[in-house]
Amino acid sequence: MNYKRIVIFFTFILAAAAFGIAGNRFGNSSNTAKQKVYAVSDKRETKESNKIAVVNLDEGVSGREGRVNYGERLSRFPSMDFEYSSLEAARYGLETGRYGAYVIIPATFSQNVESINASPQVSRLEYAVNQSYSGKRQYELLYNVWSYIDSLNNYLSYMYVDNILREFHDAQDQAEYVMENDLEDIRAIEKIRTQELVTLAKSPQMPMDEAKPELLDISFYTAQSVMLAESLDAQYENCIQNIQTNIASLNEGKNTLSESLKELTEQVGGLNLLVDQNGEEIAKKAEERLRTELKRQSENMLDKKMIIEHLKRLRDNQEEFIKSFEQSNRIEILYDEQKQPVLDSGEQPSLVLPFLTEQNQELDYLLAELEQAEEPDMESIIEIIRAEYVNPMEANADQAKKEFQQRYEDELLAVSLYHEQLAAFHPQMNSLFRLQSIQELKENHRNMQNALLENNQAFMEYAQKIAATSREYADGFQKHAAEVKQEAEKAIEEGLSFAKEVKEKNSAMNQRILRSFSLKLPYTRLGSAEYTRVYQFIANPISAVDKSAN
């Protein structure tokens, strides 16, 4: 339907353009002249002639109605001054004065007229006016020539408009057939019922085997395997920890033994029997003590006599003093404990005789002590040597022996304990538990494998049954589908045969109606510029060239 609307719209455009041009340039003329060709005359006219010769050289074109000559069909003489003539007679008549002018229609005029359907070609007419005539006459002749050319141009434009309108009217008339054909197609299609084209068939239900084996649950076996693996792993971990504990104990014993041996070595290396517990050298200390004692005794031996004599002289002098004091009746002076004279506040005399007496007693005591002093004792010297040198040396030797013996026994004990640890260290796995766990794990896997095999066998049998049932169902379904297909094809063929016949008949008619119309003015589809070209061609399908001799 859109195609029909486009065709009608385009036809209206061409018709409007053609009518506009024809209204402006078309002249009313009722004179129809028959084509009369005059022969050449030797008679020369003396007066200026108004006759105009029309030379029609149009060869025409072949059409459905035979040969068509558009130059003759469209030619309308504006006045009685026009007549047809041959080309030779027209030219000669112009020279002799028979004709005041002539117009030549070219041989391709008809071809150019029909060129509108392909590539528009403007017809080029030629005319000539007798130049020997007066200017007024030439003007009148030229006016008449252009009147004829304009009338020919207008008739040709009118013919185009007429043909366009005829095509348009024919398209309108034929459009009714096309629309009626469409309605007939619709009615034919509406008569088709979907239920008549489709054959419903009940699809057989596929049989199902209800004896479907249950899915095997292997969670028990997997849990058992996990438990056995965890137990085995725990046992291995316990063995490894025990081995690590024993190794740590051995390392500790090794370190203890190493420290003991190191300490013994250090003590043996640092043991010095020549010093006492304070670190002083025994021999040097004994020597100093011996020297001191010997010196003391020697000094005592040398000074004893001198002291005794001195003390005796002091005692004698003091006794003489006492005697002389007593004989002189002197007052005694009191002395304190520091042997300082003490004066009382009453200026009473103090007694000095008791003090002198006491001094004499002390001198007697000292003399007695000095006289009783013994001579140097060698035994004491030997005892000093024994006590200060020999005994400490023996004590140190005994102590060193005891310490060496104790250290030796301690080291033997440490070495013995370490050897006992080494002898007791026999790391080994609990093979019985390991073998038992592995055996249980293998047994669990065998049970799981047997269960899987049984379950797989059951599923294989089930799958075989399903496959056999599916094959039987597929074979029956294919057979049933083939029967349904044949019935459906038959129903479709019967239902569409009438619509197909109607459609083929109407399609051929529509093609025939629209074929010729669709071929009109094909070049106008190239763009809007071609519309101007068509307009100009319809408005001015003819041009004229002045061939008058100067």
Coordinates of N, CA and C in Angstrom, one line a residue, residues 193-393:
R193 N -8.2 -21.8 8.6 CA -8.3 -22.0 10.0 C -7.1 -22.8 10.6
T194 N -6.6 -22.3 11.7 CA -5.4 -22.9 12.3 C -5.7 -24.4 12.6
Q195 N -6.9 -24.5 13.2 CA -7.3 -25.9 13.6 C -7.4 -26.9 12.4
E196 N -7.7 -26.3 11.2 CA -7.7 -27.1 10.1 C -6.4 -27.5 9.5
L197 N -5.3 -26.7 9.9 CA -4.0 -27.0 9.4 C -3.2 -27.8 10.4
V198 N -3.6 -27.9 11.6 CA -2.9 -28.7 12.6 C -3.7 -29.9 13.0
T199 N -3.0 -31.0 13.1 CA -3.6 -32.2 13.5 C -3.0 -32.5 14.9
L200 N -3.9 -32.4 15.9 CA -3.5 -32.7 17.3 C -3.4 -34.2 17.5
A201 N -2.3 -34.5 18.1 CA -2.1 -35.9 18.4 C -1.6 -36.1 19.9
K202 N -2.1 -37.0 20.5 CA -1.8 -37.3 21.9 C -0.5 -38.0 22.0
S203 N 0.5 -37.4 22.6 CA 1.8 -38.0 22.7 C 1.8 -39.1 23.8
P204 N 2.2 -40.3 23.5 CA 2.3 -41.4 24.5 C 3.2 -41.0 25.6
Q205 N 2.8 -41.4 26.8 CA 3.7 -41.1 27.9 C 4.8 -42.1 28.0
M206 N 5.9 -41.6 28.3 CA 7.1 -42.5 28.4 C 7.0 -43.3 29.7
P207 N 7.1 -44.7 29.6 CA 7.0 -45.5 30.8 C 8.3 -45.3 31.7
M208 N 8.1 -45.3 32.9 CA 9.2 -45.1 33.9 C 9.3 -46.3 34.8
D209 N 10.5 -46.7 35.0 CA 10.8 -47.9 35.9 C 10.9 -47.4 37.3
E210 N 10.0 -47.9 38.1 CA 9.9 -47.4 39.5 C 11.0 -48.0 40.4
A211 N 11.5 -49.2 39.9 CA 12.5 -49.9 40.7 C 13.9 -49.2 40.6
K212 N 13.9 -48.0 41.0 CA 15.2 -47.2 40.9 C 16.1 -47.5 42.1
P213 N 17.3 -47.9 41.9 CA 18.2 -48.2 43.1 C 18.5 -46.9 43.9
E214 N 18.7 -47.1 45.2 CA 19.0 -46.0 46.0 C 20.4 -45.6 45.8
L215 N 20.7 -44.3 46.0 CA 22.1 -43.8 46.0 C 22.8 -44.3 47.2
L216 N 24.0 -44.8 47.0 CA 24.8 -45.3 48.0 C 25.4 -44.2 48.9
D217 N 25.2 -44.4 50.2 CA 25.7 -43.4 51.2 C 27.0 -44.0 51.8
I218 N 28.1 -43.4 51.4 CA 29.4 -43.9 51.8 C 30.0 -43.0 53.0
S219 N 29.1 -42.2 53.6 CA 29.6 -41.4 54.7 C 30.1 -42.2 55.8
F220 N 29.5 -43.3 56.1 CA 30.0 -44.2 57.2 C 31.4 -44.7 57.0
Y221 N 31.6 -45.1 55.7 CA 33.0 -45.6 55.4 C 34.0 -44.5 55.4
T222 N 33.6 -43.4 54.9 CA 34.6 -42.3 54.9 C 34.9 -41.8 56.3
A223 N 33.8 -41.7 57.2 CA 34.0 -41.3 58.6 C 34.9 -42.3 59.3
Q224 N 34.7 -43.6 59.0 CA 35.5 -44.7 59.6 C 37.0 -44.5 59.2
S225 N 37.2 -44.2 57.9 CA 38.5 -44.0 57.4 C 39.2 -42.8 58.1
V226 N 38.4 -41.8 58.2 CA 39.0 -40.6 58.8 C 39.3 -40.8 60.3
M227 N 38.5 -41.6 61.0 CA 38.7 -41.9 62.4 C 40.0 -42.7 62.5
L228 N 40.1 -43.8 61.7 CA 41.3 -44.6 61.7 C 42.6 -43.8 61.4
A229 N 42.5 -43.0 60.4 CA 43.6 -42.2 60.0 C 44.0 -41.2 61.2
E230 N 43.0 -40.6 61.8 CA 43.3 -39.7 62.9 C 43.9 -40.5 64.1
S231 N 43.4 -41.7 64.4 CA 44.0 -42.5 65.5 C 45.4 -42.9 65.1
L232 N 45.7 -43.3 63.9 CA 47.0 -43.6 63.5 C 48.0 -42.4 63.6
D233 N 47.5 -41.3 63.2 CA 48.3 -40.1 63.3 C 48.6 -39.7 64.7
A234 N 47.6 -39.9 65.6 CA 47.8 -39.6 67.1 C 48.8 -40.5 67.7
Q235 N 48.8 -41.8 67.3 CA 49.8 -42.8 67.8 C 51.2 -42.4 67.3
Y236 N 51.3 -42.1 66.1 CA 52.6 -41.6 65.6 C 53.1 -40.4 66.3
E237 N 52.2 -39.5 66.5 CA 52.5 -38.2 67.2 C 53.0 -38.5 68.6
N238 N 52.3 -39.5 69.3 CA 52.7 -39.9 70.7 C 54.1 -40.5 70.7
C239 N 54.4 -41.4 69.7 CA 55.7 -42.0 69.6 C 56.8 -40.9 69.3
I240 N 56.5 -40.0 68.5 CA 57.4 -38.9 68.2 C 57.7 -38.1 69.4
Q241 N 56.6 -37.8 70.2 CA 56.8 -37.0 71.4 C 57.7 -37.7 72.4
N242 N 57.4 -39.0 72.6 CA 58.3 -39.8 73.5 C 59.7 -39.8 73.1
I243 N 59.9 -40.0 71.8 CA 61.3 -40.0 71.3 C 62.0 -38.6 71.5
Q244 N 61.2 -37.6 71.3 CA 61.8 -36.2 71.5 C 62.1 -36.0 73.0
T245 N 61.2 -36.6 73.9 CA 61.4 -36.4 75.4 C 62.7 -37.2 75.8
N246 N 62.9 -38.4 75.2 CA 64.1 -39.2 75.5 C 65.3 -38.5 75.0
I247 N 65.2 -37.9 73.8 CA 66.4 -37.2 73.2 C 66.7 -36.0 74.1
A248 N 65.7 -35.3 74.6 CA 65.9 -34.1 75.4 C 66.6 -34.5 76.7
S249 N 66.1 -35.7 77.3 CA 66.8 -36.2 78.5 C 68.2 -36.5 78.3
L250 N 68.5 -37.2 77.2 CA 69.9 -37.5 76.8 C 70.7 -36.3 76.7
N251 N 70.2 -35.3 76.0 CA 70.9 -34.1 75.9 C 71.2 -33.4 77.2
E252 N 70.2 -33.5 78.1 CA 70.4 -32.9 79.4 C 71.5 -33.6 80.2
G253 N 71.4 -35.0 80.2 CA 72.5 -35.8 80.8 C 73.9 -35.5 80.2
K254 N 73.9 -35.4 78.9 CA 75.1 -35.1 78.2 C 75.7 -33.7 78.7
N255 N 74.8 -32.8 78.8 CA 75.2 -31.4 79.2 C 75.7 -31.5 80.7
T256 N 75.0 -32.2 81.5 CA 75.4 -32.4 82.9 C 76.8 -33.0 83.1
L257 N 77.0 -34.1 82.3 CA 78.3 -34.8 82.3 C 79.4 -33.8 81.8
S258 N 79.1 -33.1 80.8 CA 80.1 -32.2 80.2 C 80.4 -31.1 81.2
E259 N 79.4 -30.6 81.9 CA 79.7 -29.5 82.9 C 80.5 -30.1 84.0
S260 N 80.2 -31.3 84.5 CA 80.9 -31.9 85.6 C 82.4 -32.1 85.2
L261 N 82.6 -32.7 84.0 CA 84.0 -32.9 83.6 C 84.7 -31.5 83.4
K262 N 84.0 -30.6 82.9 CA 84.7 -29.2 82.8 C 85.0 -28.6 84.1
E263 N 84.1 -28.8 85.1 CA 84.3 -28.3 86.4 C 85.5 -29.0 87.1
L264 N 85.5 -30.3 86.9 CA 86.6 -31.1 87.5 C 88.0 -30.6 86.9
T265 N 88.0 -30.4 85.6 CA 89.2 -30.0 85.0 C 89.6 -28.6 85.5
E266 N 88.7 -27.8 85.6 CA 89.0 -26.4 86.1 C 89.5 -26.5 87.6
Q267 N 88.9 -27.4 88.4 CA 89.3 -27.5 89.8 C 90.7 -28.1 89.9
V268 N 90.9 -29.1 89.1 CA 92.2 -29.8 89.2 C 93.3 -28.8 88.7
G269 N 93.0 -28.0 87.6 CA 94.0 -27.1 87.1 C 94.2 -25.9 88.1
G270 N 93.2 -25.6 88.9 CA 93.3 -24.4 89.8 C 93.7 -24.8 91.2
L271 N 93.9 -26.1 91.5 CA 94.2 -26.6 92.9 C 95.7 -26.3 93.2
N272 N 96.0 -25.6 94.4 CA 97.3 -25.2 94.8 C 97.5 -25.6 96.2
L273 N 98.3 -26.6 96.5 CA 98.5 -27.1 97.9 C 99.4 -26.2 98.7
L274 N 100.0 -25.2 98.1 CA 101.0 -24.4 98.8 C 100.3 -23.2 99.4
V275 N 99.0 -23.1 99.3 CA 98.2 -21.9 99.9 C 97.2 -22.5 100.8
D276 N 96.8 -21.7 101.8 CA 95.7 -22.1 102.7 C 94.4 -21.7 102.1
Q277 N 93.4 -21.8 103.0 CA 92.0 -21.6 102.5 C 91.8 -20.1 102.2
N278 N 92.7 -19.2 102.8 CA 92.5 -17.8 102.5 C 93.4 -17.4 101.3
G279 N 94.0 -18.3 100.7 CA 94.8 -18.0 99.5 C 96.2 -17.5 99.8
E280 N 96.7 -17.6 101.1 CA 98.0 -17.1 101.5 C 99.0 -18.3 101.4
E281 N 100.2 -18.1 101.0 CA 101.2 -19.1 100.8 C 101.6 -19.6 102.2
I282 N 101.4 -21.0 102.4 CA 101.7 -21.6 103.7 C 103.2 -21.4 104.1
A283 N 104.1 -21.7 103.2 CA 105.5 -21.6 103.5 C 105.9 -20.2 103.9
K284 N 105.4 -19.3 103.1 CA 105.8 -17.9 103.3 C 105.3 -17.4 104.7
K285 N 104.0 -17.8 105.0 CA 103.4 -17.4 106.2 C 104.2 -18.1 107.4
A286 N 104.5 -19.3 107.3 CA 105.2 -20.0 108.3 C 106.6 -19.4 108.5
E287 N 107.2 -19.1 107.4 CA 108.6 -18.4 107.5 C 108.5 -17.1 108.2
E288 N 107.5 -16.3 107.9 CA 107.4 -15.0 108.6 C 107.1 -15.2 110.1
R289 N 106.2 -16.2 110.4 CA 106.0 -16.4 111.8 C 107.2 -16.9 112.6
L290 N 108.0 -17.7 111.9 CA 109.2 -18.3 112.5 C 110.2 -17.1 112.7
R291 N 110.4 -16.3 111.7 CA 111.3 -15.2 111.8 C 110.9 -14.3 112.9
T292 N 109.6 -14.0 113.0 CA 109.1 -13.1 114.1 C 109.4 -13.6 115.5
E293 N 109.1 -14.9 115.6 CA 109.3 -15.6 116.9 C 110.8 -15.6 117.3
L294 N 111.6 -15.9 116.3 CA 113.0 -16.0 116.6 C 113.6 -14.6 116.9
K295 N 113.1 -13.6 116.2 CA 113.6 -12.3 116.5 C 113.1 -11.8 117.9
R296 N 111.9 -12.2 118.2 CA 111.4 -11.8 119.5 C 112.1 -12.4 120.6
Q297 N 112.4 -13.7 120.5 CA 113.1 -14.4 121.5 C 114.6 -13.9 121.6
S298 N 115.1 -13.6 120.4 CA 116.5 -13.1 120.5 C 116.6 -11.7 121.2
E299 N 115.6 -10.9 120.9 CA 115.5 -9.6 121.5 C 115.3 -9.7 123.0
N300 N 114.5 -10.7 123.4 CA 114.2 -10.9 124.8 C 115.5 -11.4 125.5
M301 N 116.2 -12.2 124.8 CA 117.5 -12.7 125.4 C 118.5 -11.6 125.5
L302 N 118.6 -10.6 124.6 CA 119.6 -9.6 124.7 C 119.2 -8.5 125.7
D303 N 118.0 -8.1 125.9 CA 117.6 -7.0 126.7 C 117.2 -7.4 128.1
K304 N 117.1 -8.6 128.4 CA 116.7 -9.0 129.7 C 117.6 -8.5 130.8
K305 N 118.8 -8.7 130.6 CA 119.8 -8.2 131.7 C 119.8 -6.7 131.9
M306 N 119.8 -6.0 130.8 CA 119.8 -4.6 130.8 C 118.6 -4.1 131.5
I307 N 117.4 -4.7 131.3 CA 116.2 -4.3 131.9 C 116.2 -4.5 133.4
I308 N 116.8 -5.7 133.7 CA 116.8 -6.0 135.2 C 117.8 -5.1 135.9
E309 N 118.9 -4.8 135.3 CA 119.8 -3.8 136.0 C 119.2 -2.5 136.1
H310 N 118.5 -2.0 135.1 CA 117.9 -0.7 135.1 C 116.8 -0.7 136.1
L311 N 116.0 -1.7 136.2 CA 114.9 -1.7 137.2 C 115.5 -1.8 138.6
K312 N 116.6 -2.5 138.8 CA 117.2 -2.6 140.1 C 117.7 -1.2 140.5
R313 N 118.3 -0.5 139.6 CA 118.8 0.8 139.9 C 117.7 1.8 140.2
L314 N 116.6 1.6 139.5 CA 115.4 2.5 139.7 C 114.9 2.2 141.1
R315 N 114.8 0.9 141.4 CA 114.3 0.5 142.8 C 115.2 1.1 143.8
D316 N 116.5 1.0 143.7 CA 117.4 1.4 144.7 C 117.3 2.9 144.8
N317 N 117.3 3.6 143.8 CA 117.2 5.1 143.8 C 115.9 5.5 144.5
Q318 N 114.8 4.8 144.2 CA 113.6 5.1 144.8 C 113.6 4.9 146.3
E319 N 114.2 3.8 146.7 CA 114.3 3.5 148.2 C 115.2 4.6 148.9
E320 N 116.2 5.0 148.2 CA 117.0 6.0 148.8 C 116.2 7.3 148.9
F321 N 115.4 7.6 147.9 CA 114.6 8.8 148.0 C 113.6 8.7 149.1
I322 N 113.0 7.5 149.3 CA 112.0 7.4 150.4 C 112.7 7.6 151.7
K323 N 113.9 7.0 151.8 CA 114.6 7.1 153.1 C 115.0 8.6 153.4
S324 N 115.5 9.2 152.4 CA 115.9 10.6 152.5 C 114.6 11.5 152.8
F325 N 113.5 11.1 152.2 CA 112.3 11.9 152.4 C 111.7 11.8 153.8
E326 N 111.8 10.5 154.3 CA 111.4 10.3 155.6 C 112.3 11.0 156.6
Q327 N 113.5 11.1 156.4 CA 114.4 11.7 157.3 C 114.3 13.2 157.2
S328 N 113.9 13.8 156.2 CA 113.7 15.2 156.0 C 112.4 15.8 156.5
N329 N 111.5 15.0 156.9 CA 110.1 15.3 157.3 C 109.4 16.2 156.3
R330 N 109.5 16.0 155.1 CA 108.8 16.8 154.1 C 107.3 16.4 153.9
I331 N 106.6 17.3 153.4 CA 105.1 17.0 153.3 C 104.9 16.2 152.0
E332 N 104.1 15.2 152.1 CA 103.8 14.3 151.0 C 102.8 15.0 150.1
I333 N 103.0 14.8 148.9 CA 102.1 15.3 147.8 C 101.2 14.2 147.3
L334 N 99.9 14.5 147.2 CA 99.0 13.4 146.7 C 98.9 13.5 145.2
Y335 N 99.0 12.3 144.6 CA 98.9 12.1 143.1 C 97.7 11.4 142.7
D336 N 97.2 11.8 141.5 CA 96.0 11.0 141.0 C 96.4 9.8 140.3
E337 N 95.4 9.2 139.6 CA 95.7 8.0 138.9 C 96.6 8.2 137.7
Q338 N 96.6 9.4 137.1 CA 97.5 9.8 136.0 C 98.9 10.2 136.5
K339 N 99.1 10.1 137.9 CA 100.4 10.4 138.5 C 100.7 11.9 138.4
Q340 N 99.6 12.6 138.5 CA 99.8 14.1 138.6 C 99.5 14.5 140.0
P341 N 100.3 15.4 140.5 CA 100.1 15.9 141.9 C 98.7 16.6 142.0
V342 N 98.0 16.3 143.1 CA 96.7 16.8 143.4 C 96.8 17.8 144.6
L343 N 96.4 19.0 144.4 CA 96.4 20.0 145.5 C 95.0 20.2 145.9
D344 N 94.7 20.0 147.2 CA 93.3 20.2 147.7 C 93.1 21.7 147.9
S345 N 91.9 22.0 148.1 CA 91.5 23.4 148.2 C 91.8 24.1 149.5
G346 N 92.1 23.2 150.6 CA 92.4 23.7 151.9 C 93.9 23.9 152.1
E347 N 94.6 23.6 151.0 CA 96.1 23.7 151.1 C 96.7 22.9 152.1
Q348 N 96.1 21.6 152.3 CA 96.6 20.6 153.2 C 97.7 19.8 152.5
P349 N 98.7 19.4 153.0 CA 99.7 18.6 152.4 C 99.2 17.2 152.0
S350 N 99.7 16.7 150.8 CA 99.3 15.4 150.3 C 100.4 14.5 150.6
L351 N 100.1 13.1 150.7 CA 101.0 12.1 151.0 C 101.6 11.5 149.7
V352 N 103.0 11.4 149.6 CA 103.7 10.8 148.4 C 104.3 9.5 148.7
L353 N 104.5 9.2 149.9 CA 105.2 8.0 150.3 C 104.4 6.7 149.9
P354 N 103.1 6.7 150.0 CA 102.4 5.5 149.6 C 102.6 5.3 148.1
F355 N 102.6 6.3 147.4 CA 102.8 6.2 145.9 C 104.2 5.6 145.6
L356 N 105.2 6.1 146.3 CA 106.5 5.6 146.0 C 106.7 4.1 146.5
T357 N 106.0 3.8 147.5 CA 106.0 2.4 148.0 C 105.4 1.5 147.0
E358 N 104.3 2.0 146.5 CA 103.6 1.2 145.4 C 104.5 1.0 144.2
Q359 N 105.2 2.0 143.8 CA 106.1 1.9 142.6 C 107.2 0.9 142.9
N360 N 107.7 0.8 144.1 CA 108.7 -0.1 144.4 C 108.2 -1.5 144.3
Q361 N 107.0 -1.7 144.8 CA 106.4 -3.1 144.7 C 106.2 -3.5 143.3
E362 N 105.8 -2.6 142.4 CA 105.7 -3.0 141.0 C 107.1 -3.3 140.4
L363 N 108.1 -2.6 140.8 CA 109.4 -2.8 140.3 C 109.9 -4.2 140.8
D364 N 109.6 -4.5 142.0 CA 110.0 -5.9 142.5 C 109.2 -7.0 141.7
Y365 N 108.0 -6.7 141.4 CA 107.2 -7.7 140.6 C 107.8 -7.9 139.2
L366 N 108.2 -6.8 138.6 CA 108.8 -6.9 137.2 C 110.2 -7.6 137.3
L367 N 110.9 -7.3 138.3 CA 112.2 -8.0 138.4 C 112.0 -9.5 138.6
A368 N 111.0 -9.8 139.4 CA 110.7 -11.3 139.6 C 110.3 -11.9 138.3
E369 N 109.5 -11.2 137.5 CA 109.1 -11.7 136.2 C 110.2 -11.9 135.3
L370 N 111.1 -10.9 135.2 CA 112.2 -11.0 134.3 C 113.2 -12.1 134.7
E371 N 113.3 -12.2 136.0 CA 114.3 -13.3 136.4 C 113.7 -14.7 136.1
Q372 N 112.4 -14.7 136.1 CA 111.8 -16.0 135.8 C 111.6 -16.3 134.3
A373 N 111.9 -15.3 133.5 CA 111.7 -15.5 132.0 C 112.7 -16.6 131.5
E374 N 112.1 -17.6 130.6 CA 112.8 -18.7 130.2 C 113.7 -18.4 129.0
E375 N 114.6 -19.3 128.7 CA 115.5 -19.2 127.6 C 114.7 -19.6 126.3
P376 N 115.2 -19.2 125.1 CA 114.5 -19.6 123.9 C 114.2 -21.1 123.8
D377 N 112.9 -21.4 123.5 CA 112.4 -22.8 123.5 C 112.4 -23.3 122.1
M378 N 113.2 -24.3 121.7 CA 113.2 -24.9 120.4 C 112.0 -25.7 120.1
E379 N 111.5 -26.2 121.1 CA 110.3 -27.0 120.9 C 109.1 -26.2 120.4
S380 N 109.1 -25.0 121.0 CA 108.0 -24.1 120.6 C 108.2 -23.7 119.1
I381 N 109.5 -23.5 118.8 CA 109.8 -23.1 117.4 C 109.4 -24.3 116.5
I382 N 109.7 -25.5 116.9 CA 109.3 -26.6 116.0 C 107.8 -26.8 116.0
E383 N 107.2 -26.5 117.1 CA 105.8 -26.6 117.1 C 105.1 -25.6 116.2
I384 N 105.7 -24.4 116.2 CA 105.2 -23.4 115.3 C 105.4 -23.8 113.8
I385 N 106.5 -24.4 113.5 CA 106.8 -24.9 112.1 C 105.8 -26.0 111.8
R386 N 105.5 -26.9 112.8 CA 104.6 -28.0 112.5 C 103.2 -27.4 112.3
A387 N 102.8 -26.5 113.2 CA 101.5 -26.0 113.2 C 101.2 -25.1 112.0
E388 N 102.2 -24.3 111.6 CA 102.0 -23.3 110.6 C 102.4 -23.8 109.2
Y389 N 103.2 -24.8 109.1 CA 103.6 -25.2 107.7 C 103.3 -26.7 107.4
V390 N 103.7 -27.5 108.3 CA 103.6 -29.0 108.0 C 102.1 -29.4 108.1
N391 N 101.5 -29.0 109.2 CA 100.1 -29.4 109.4 C 99.2 -28.9 108.3
P392 N 99.3 -27.6 108.0 CA 98.4 -27.1 106.9 C 98.7 -27.8 105.5
M393 N 100.0 -28.1 105.3 CA 100.3 -28.8 104.0 C 99.7 -30.2 104.0

